[in-house]
Structure formats: structure tokens, C-alpha cells
mmCIF file of C-alpha atoms and ligand atoms in Angstrom:
data_model
loop_
_atom_site.group_PDB
_atom_site.id
_atom_site.type_symbol
_atom_site.label_atom_id
_atom_site.label_comp_id
_atom_site.label_asym_id
_atom_site.label_seq_id
_atom_site.Cartn_x
_atom_site.Cartn_y
_atom_site.Cartn_z
ATOM 1 C CA MET A 678 -48.109 -37.961 -11.759
ATOM 2 C CA ALA A 679 -48.824 -35.201 -9.606
ATOM 3 C CA LYS A 680 -52.452 -33.935 -9.088
ATOM 4 C CA ALA A 681 -51.669 -30.289 -10.654
ATOM 5 C CA GLU A 682 -50.232 -32.608 -13.925
ATOM 6 C CA GLN A 683 -53.035 -35.478 -13.562
ATOM 7 C CA GLN A 684 -56.084 -32.484 -13.924
ATOM 8 C CA GLN A 685 -53.854 -31.311 -16.989
ATOM 9 C CA LEU A 686 -54.726 -34.570 -18.914
ATOM 10 C CA LYS A 687 -58.388 -35.678 -20.369
ATOM 11 C CA VAL A 688 -58.870 -39.344 -21.484
ATOM 12 C CA LEU A 689 -59.868 -39.621 -25.516
ATOM 13 C CA ILE A 690 -58.991 -42.849 -26.149
ATOM 14 C CA ARG A 691 -59.030 -45.786 -23.673
ATOM 15 C CA ARG A 692 -56.864 -48.517 -24.063
ATOM 16 C CA SER A 693 -58.814 -51.389 -24.563
ATOM 17 C CA GLU A 694 -60.695 -48.990 -27.634
ATOM 18 C CA ILE A 695 -57.159 -48.813 -28.675
ATOM 19 C CA GLN A 696 -56.473 -52.633 -28.574
ATOM 20 C CA LYS A 697 -59.590 -53.452 -30.345
ATOM 21 C CA ARG A 698 -58.807 -50.322 -33.116
ATOM 22 C CA VAL A 699 -54.956 -52.278 -33.626
ATOM 23 C CA GLN A 700 -56.251 -55.707 -33.881
ATOM 24 C CA LYS A 701 -58.745 -54.490 -36.532
ATOM 25 C CA VAL A 702 -55.787 -52.706 -38.710
ATOM 26 C CA ALA A 703 -53.871 -55.748 -37.968
ATOM 27 C CA ARG A 704 -55.879 -58.219 -39.704
ATOM 28 C CA GLU A 705 -56.712 -55.713 -42.508
ATOM 29 C CA ILE A 706 -52.838 -55.752 -43.418
ATOM 30 C CA THR A 707 -52.681 -59.558 -42.803
ATOM 31 C CA LYS A 708 -56.000 -59.931 -45.355
ATOM 32 C CA ASP A 709 -54.202 -56.800 -48.100
ATOM 33 C CA PHE A 710 -50.531 -58.726 -47.686
ATOM 34 C CA LYS A 711 -51.495 -62.356 -47.726
ATOM 35 C CA GLY A 712 -48.632 -64.298 -48.441
ATOM 36 C CA GLN A 713 -46.091 -61.977 -48.734
ATOM 37 C CA ARG A 714 -43.442 -60.242 -46.149
ATOM 38 C CA VAL A 715 -44.068 -56.890 -44.587
ATOM 39 C CA HIS A 716 -41.196 -54.056 -43.688
ATOM 40 C CA LEU A 717 -42.486 -51.752 -40.955
ATOM 41 C CA VAL A 718 -41.044 -48.350 -40.594
ATOM 42 C CA GLY A 719 -41.864 -47.012 -37.752
ATOM 43 C CA VAL A 720 -41.071 -43.440 -37.516
ATOM 44 C CA LEU A 721 -39.738 -42.394 -34.234
ATOM 45 C CA LYS A 722 -40.513 -41.788 -31.184
ATOM 46 C CA GLY A 723 -43.362 -41.825 -31.518
ATOM 47 C CA ALA A 724 -44.502 -44.699 -33.531
ATOM 48 C CA CYS A 725 -42.730 -47.317 -30.897
ATOM 49 C CA VAL A 726 -45.633 -48.040 -28.518
ATOM 50 C CA PHE A 727 -47.991 -48.935 -31.770
ATOM 51 C CA LEU A 728 -45.806 -50.976 -33.442
ATOM 52 C CA SER A 729 -44.923 -52.578 -30.987
ATOM 53 C CA ASP A 730 -48.506 -53.470 -30.430
ATOM 54 C CA LEU A 731 -49.648 -54.027 -34.391
ATOM 55 C CA ILE A 732 -46.974 -56.020 -35.032
ATOM 56 C CA ARG A 733 -47.102 -58.523 -33.082
ATOM 57 C CA GLU A 734 -50.826 -58.713 -34.037
ATOM 58 C CA ILE A 735 -49.895 -59.107 -37.955
ATOM 59 C CA ASP A 736 -49.916 -62.681 -39.365
ATOM 60 C CA LEU A 737 -47.089 -62.123 -41.661
ATOM 61 C CA GLU A 738 -43.721 -62.484 -42.118
ATOM 62 C CA THR A 739 -42.530 -58.659 -40.671
ATOM 63 C CA SER A 740 -39.154 -57.136 -40.900
ATOM 64 C CA ILE A 741 -38.585 -53.621 -38.531
ATOM 65 C CA ASP A 742 -36.788 -50.439 -38.993
ATOM 66 C CA PHE A 743 -36.305 -47.527 -37.886
ATOM 67 C CA ILE A 744 -36.500 -43.641 -38.830
ATOM 68 C CA ALA A 745 -36.177 -40.258 -36.783
ATOM 69 C CA VAL A 746 -37.714 -37.255 -37.714
ATOM 70 C CA SER A 747 -37.908 -34.169 -36.054
ATOM 71 C CA SER A 748 -40.409 -31.570 -37.529
ATOM 72 C CA TYR A 749 -41.194 -30.245 -34.020
ATOM 73 C CA GLY A 750 -39.083 -27.997 -31.678
ATOM 74 C CA LYS A 751 -39.981 -28.586 -27.671
ATOM 75 C CA ASN A 752 -43.406 -26.634 -28.533
ATOM 76 C CA LYS A 753 -46.584 -27.568 -29.863
ATOM 77 C CA GLU A 754 -46.346 -26.220 -33.188
ATOM 78 C CA SER A 755 -44.811 -27.442 -36.256
ATOM 79 C CA THR A 756 -41.739 -25.772 -37.299
ATOM 80 C CA GLY A 757 -42.681 -26.644 -41.514
ATOM 81 C CA GLN A 758 -38.960 -28.463 -41.670
ATOM 82 C CA VAL A 759 -38.455 -31.998 -41.837
ATOM 83 C CA ARG A 760 -34.937 -32.967 -40.483
ATOM 84 C CA VAL A 761 -34.105 -36.879 -40.511
ATOM 85 C CA LEU A 762 -32.423 -37.097 -37.417
ATOM 86 C CA LYS A 763 -31.055 -41.414 -37.819
ATOM 87 C CA ASP A 764 -31.799 -42.861 -40.972
ATOM 88 C CA LEU A 765 -33.217 -46.394 -42.464
ATOM 89 C CA ASP A 766 -30.980 -48.951 -40.993
ATOM 90 C CA SER A 767 -31.305 -50.741 -44.402
ATOM 91 C CA SER A 768 -32.213 -50.884 -47.676
ATOM 92 C CA ILE A 769 -36.243 -50.640 -48.781
ATOM 93 C CA ALA A 770 -36.389 -51.591 -52.974
ATOM 94 C CA GLY A 771 -38.603 -54.424 -53.623
ATOM 95 C CA LEU A 772 -40.105 -54.711 -49.783
ATOM 96 C CA ASN A 773 -43.343 -53.615 -48.935
ATOM 97 C CA VAL A 774 -43.284 -51.042 -46.526
ATOM 98 C CA ILE A 775 -46.127 -49.992 -44.447
ATOM 99 C CA LEU A 776 -44.431 -46.525 -42.760
ATOM 100 C CA VAL A 777 -46.321 -46.396 -38.878
ATOM 101 C CA GLU A 778 -46.821 -43.256 -37.746
ATOM 102 C CA ASP A 779 -48.114 -41.335 -34.331
ATOM 103 C CA ILE A 780 -50.456 -39.730 -35.675
ATOM 104 C CA LEU A 781 -50.866 -37.223 -39.354
ATOM 105 C CA ASP A 782 -51.349 -34.088 -38.641
ATOM 106 C CA THR A 783 -50.377 -31.147 -41.242
ATOM 107 C CA GLY A 784 -49.060 -34.338 -43.046
ATOM 108 C CA LEU A 785 -45.596 -31.711 -43.928
ATOM 109 C CA THR A 786 -43.833 -35.118 -42.357
ATOM 110 C CA LEU A 787 -45.772 -38.324 -44.530
ATOM 111 C CA SER A 788 -45.414 -36.138 -47.576
ATOM 112 C CA TYR A 789 -41.786 -35.565 -47.248
ATOM 113 C CA LEU A 790 -40.913 -38.822 -45.955
ATOM 114 C CA LEU A 791 -42.999 -40.877 -48.744
ATOM 115 C CA ARG A 792 -40.951 -38.624 -50.942
ATOM 116 C CA VAL A 793 -38.034 -39.791 -49.598
ATOM 117 C CA PHE A 794 -40.050 -43.161 -49.578
ATOM 118 C CA GLN A 795 -40.410 -43.567 -52.875
ATOM 119 C CA GLN A 796 -37.489 -42.413 -54.628
ATOM 120 C CA ARG A 797 -35.378 -45.933 -52.760
ATOM 121 C CA ARG A 798 -37.982 -48.447 -54.857
ATOM 122 C CA PRO A 799 -40.318 -50.132 -52.474
ATOM 123 C CA LYS A 800 -42.916 -52.802 -54.399
ATOM 124 C CA ALA A 801 -45.338 -51.055 -52.293
ATOM 125 C CA LEU A 802 -45.732 -48.006 -50.139
ATOM 126 C CA ARG A 803 -49.000 -47.575 -47.569
ATOM 127 C CA VAL A 804 -48.903 -45.902 -43.950
ATOM 128 C CA ALA A 805 -50.813 -47.084 -40.670
ATOM 129 C CA ALA A 806 -51.353 -44.159 -38.493
ATOM 130 C CA LEU A 807 -52.695 -44.458 -34.856
ATOM 131 C CA LEU A 808 -54.526 -40.514 -35.175
ATOM 132 C CA ASP A 809 -55.318 -38.629 -37.876
ATOM 133 C CA LYS A 810 -55.811 -34.649 -37.365
ATOM 134 C CA PRO A 811 -57.016 -33.738 -40.992
ATOM 135 C CA SER A 812 -58.556 -30.436 -39.717
ATOM 136 C CA ARG A 813 -55.085 -29.043 -39.515
ATOM 137 C CA ARG A 814 -53.779 -30.830 -42.740
ATOM 138 C CA LEU A 815 -50.886 -28.352 -44.824
ATOM 139 C CA LYS A 816 -50.275 -31.575 -47.435
ATOM 140 C CA ALA A 817 -52.988 -33.330 -49.145
ATOM 141 C CA VAL A 818 -51.498 -36.483 -47.670
ATOM 142 C CA LYS A 819 -53.723 -39.769 -46.152
ATOM 143 C CA GLY A 820 -53.366 -42.954 -44.429
ATOM 144 C CA ASP A 821 -54.173 -46.424 -45.740
ATOM 145 C CA TYR A 822 -54.906 -47.667 -42.076
ATOM 146 C CA VAL A 823 -55.402 -45.120 -40.390
ATOM 147 C CA GLY A 824 -56.710 -46.522 -36.097
ATOM 148 C CA PHE A 825 -59.098 -42.603 -35.039
ATOM 149 C CA THR A 826 -59.759 -39.551 -36.710
ATOM 150 C CA ILE A 827 -59.740 -36.890 -33.682
ATOM 151 C CA PRO A 828 -60.375 -33.521 -33.629
ATOM 152 C CA ASN A 829 -58.517 -30.174 -33.295
ATOM 153 C CA GLU A 830 -56.571 -31.305 -30.378
ATOM 154 C CA PHE A 831 -53.197 -31.857 -28.690
ATOM 155 C CA VAL A 832 -52.615 -35.116 -27.514
ATOM 156 C CA VAL A 833 -50.479 -36.881 -25.279
ATOM 157 C CA GLY A 834 -50.093 -41.266 -24.256
ATOM 158 C CA TYR A 835 -49.336 -44.635 -25.998
ATOM 159 C CA GLY A 836 -46.419 -42.809 -27.307
ATOM 160 C CA LEU A 837 -47.714 -39.604 -27.961
ATOM 161 C CA ASP A 838 -45.188 -37.167 -26.227
ATOM 162 C CA TYR A 839 -45.284 -33.234 -24.741
ATOM 163 C CA GLY A 840 -41.665 -32.267 -24.661
ATOM 164 C CA GLU A 841 -40.905 -35.898 -24.032
ATOM 165 C CA ARG A 842 -43.139 -36.245 -21.807
ATOM 166 C CA TYR A 843 -46.423 -38.278 -21.388
ATOM 167 C CA ARG A 844 -45.384 -41.105 -23.969
ATOM 168 C CA ASN A 845 -46.138 -43.792 -21.420
ATOM 169 C CA LEU A 846 -49.265 -43.072 -20.806
ATOM 170 C CA SER A 847 -52.479 -46.113 -21.602
ATOM 171 C CA ASP A 848 -54.895 -43.847 -23.293
ATOM 172 C CA VAL A 849 -54.449 -41.257 -25.734
ATOM 173 C CA CYS A 850 -55.421 -38.142 -24.190
ATOM 174 C CA ILE A 851 -56.460 -34.533 -24.932
ATOM 175 C CA LEU A 852 -53.507 -32.529 -23.041
ATOM 176 C CA ALA A 853 -54.503 -28.735 -22.025
ATOM 177 C CA LEU A 854 -51.951 -26.102 -20.513
ATOM 178 C CA PRO A 855 -53.595 -24.002 -18.703
ATOM 179 C CA THR A 856 -52.938 -20.725 -20.758
ATOM 180 C CA GLU A 857 -55.848 -22.636 -22.946
ATOM 181 C CA GLN A 858 -58.349 -23.026 -20.025
HETATM 182 P P1 LIG B 2105 -47.113 -33.566 -38.517
HETATM 183 O O1 LIG B 2105 -45.461 -33.600 -39.658
HETATM 184 O O2 LIG B 2105 -47.518 -31.757 -38.589
HETATM 185 O O3 LIG B 2105 -47.826 -34.178 -39.564
HETATM 186 O O4 LIG B 2105 -46.795 -33.965 -37.906
HETATM 187 C C1 LIG B 2105 -46.476 -35.544 -37.039
HETATM 188 C C2 LIG B 2105 -45.998 -34.895 -36.121
HETATM 189 O O5 LIG B 2105 -45.884 -34.345 -35.386
HETATM 190 C C3 LIG B 2105 -46.664 -36.722 -35.328
HETATM 191 O O6 LIG B 2105 -45.829 -37.208 -35.353
HETATM 192 C C4 LIG B 2105 -45.820 -35.869 -33.896
HETATM 193 O O7 LIG B 2105 -44.700 -36.630 -33.635
HETATM 194 C C5 LIG B 2105 -46.309 -34.608 -33.702
HETATM 195 N N1 LIG B 2105 -47.870 -34.517 -33.846
HETATM 196 C C6 LIG B 2105 -48.391 -34.009 -34.185
HETATM 197 N N2 LIG B 2105 -50.098 -33.589 -33.220
HETATM 198 C C7 LIG B 2105 -49.496 -34.217 -32.181
HETATM 199 C C8 LIG B 2105 -49.745 -34.030 -31.038
HETATM 200 O O8 LIG B 2105 -51.263 -33.618 -30.978
HETATM 201 N N3 LIG B 2105 -49.325 -34.205 -30.198
HETATM 202 C C9 LIG B 2105 -48.067 -35.204 -29.726
HETATM 203 N N4 LIG B 2105 -47.405 -35.458 -31.113
HETATM 204 C C10 LIG B 2105 -48.028 -34.611 -31.960
HETATM 205 MG MG1 LIG B 2106 -44.240 -38.427 -34.820
#
């Protein structure tokens, strides 16, 4: 990464901290659904890194599906409109569904997804989110399993992007754009 770009990034949550917290969340899920199967639904693309780490720490029978939605353009602000870009491959009727999100921000994406998923009659529907930015909430939604509550900063890394970049960073970092400095 070029030096100029590095200067825009400030580590907020280190990979070791994330790892420990993901293990804790997975243990909670394992306890809550003891003896049952859980169906993890990752919200593409941001949740893919979190989901991959989370599922390996869950000690239950599991299955995975993905949904892709778009609530943001190429920029940092929500358009307020949620669009399904790729729907689930299979039915969630009768399953213990855990919706896996990278971050809860305005809550628009989650409230839309919860509404759509509930109509498909899962046995249980829970939300696991790596990050929660409650200060920006427009819809009253909350995660059942939340990794970290963070301040109102735009973050990247560990799956989260800015214009498709930075998803590969191991730490969650605050991204400051030049106009904000
Ligand atoms: P919401 O609908 O506003 O809750 O936004 C949810 C989606 O917006 C997340 O799944 C992310 O993809 C994206 N998003 C929200 N805040 C951030 C951020 O700080 N960094 C990167 N993506 C974000
Ligand atoms: Mg997302």
C-alpha cells in the first residue's frame, strides 16, 4: 500500500481483539442453539470475512447461504434504498437463520432484510453483526450478537470496504478522507 494511503488509515480494532470476540460470539451461538442446526446467511460482500471466521468457531451443524444487497452507491452515504442483487439459493423455511452482517449503521438494510426473511417463515431469525454504529440509526433494529459497538466513524478492513477497497485489511481501521482532515 502506498504511504499516502496508509496515512488515511488508523487502526480501531486489532485482529487479535477481533479474533477473541468472534470466538465469544460463536460460543454464545453454540450455547443458544445447542443440539440444533444453524443456517448462516451472509450479507455480501462485507460480511464474508466475519462469516468465514465465525462459522469455524461454531460447534454445531451448520449450513451457509448468501444474499447480496446494495444500499450504498460508491460513496460513504446511504441512499436509503435497498436493492437485492442476489437472492438466497435455497429456502429458509423452518431453519434457525442467523443473518450475518458486517456493520449495522442506519439499520435500513437490516430492517428490510428482516422483513423479507420473516415472510419466509424461518424457525428462528437472529442477527450477528461484527460492528454496530448505533449513533446513526434511522430504523430501530438491533443485533442479537454484536462484536463491537463503535463511534460514528467510517471504517474499513476485515471485509468492509470503501469503493471496494481495503476489504483485505486484518484490522478494522478508521478511514479519513483528505476532505475530512
Ligand atoms: P445500513 O443500511 O445503513 O445499516 O448500512 C449497512 C451497510 O452499509 C453495511 O452492511 C455496510 O456494507 C455499509 N456500511 C455502513 N457503515 C459502513 C462503514 O463505516 N464502513 C463500510 N461500510 C459501511
Ligand atoms: Mg454490508
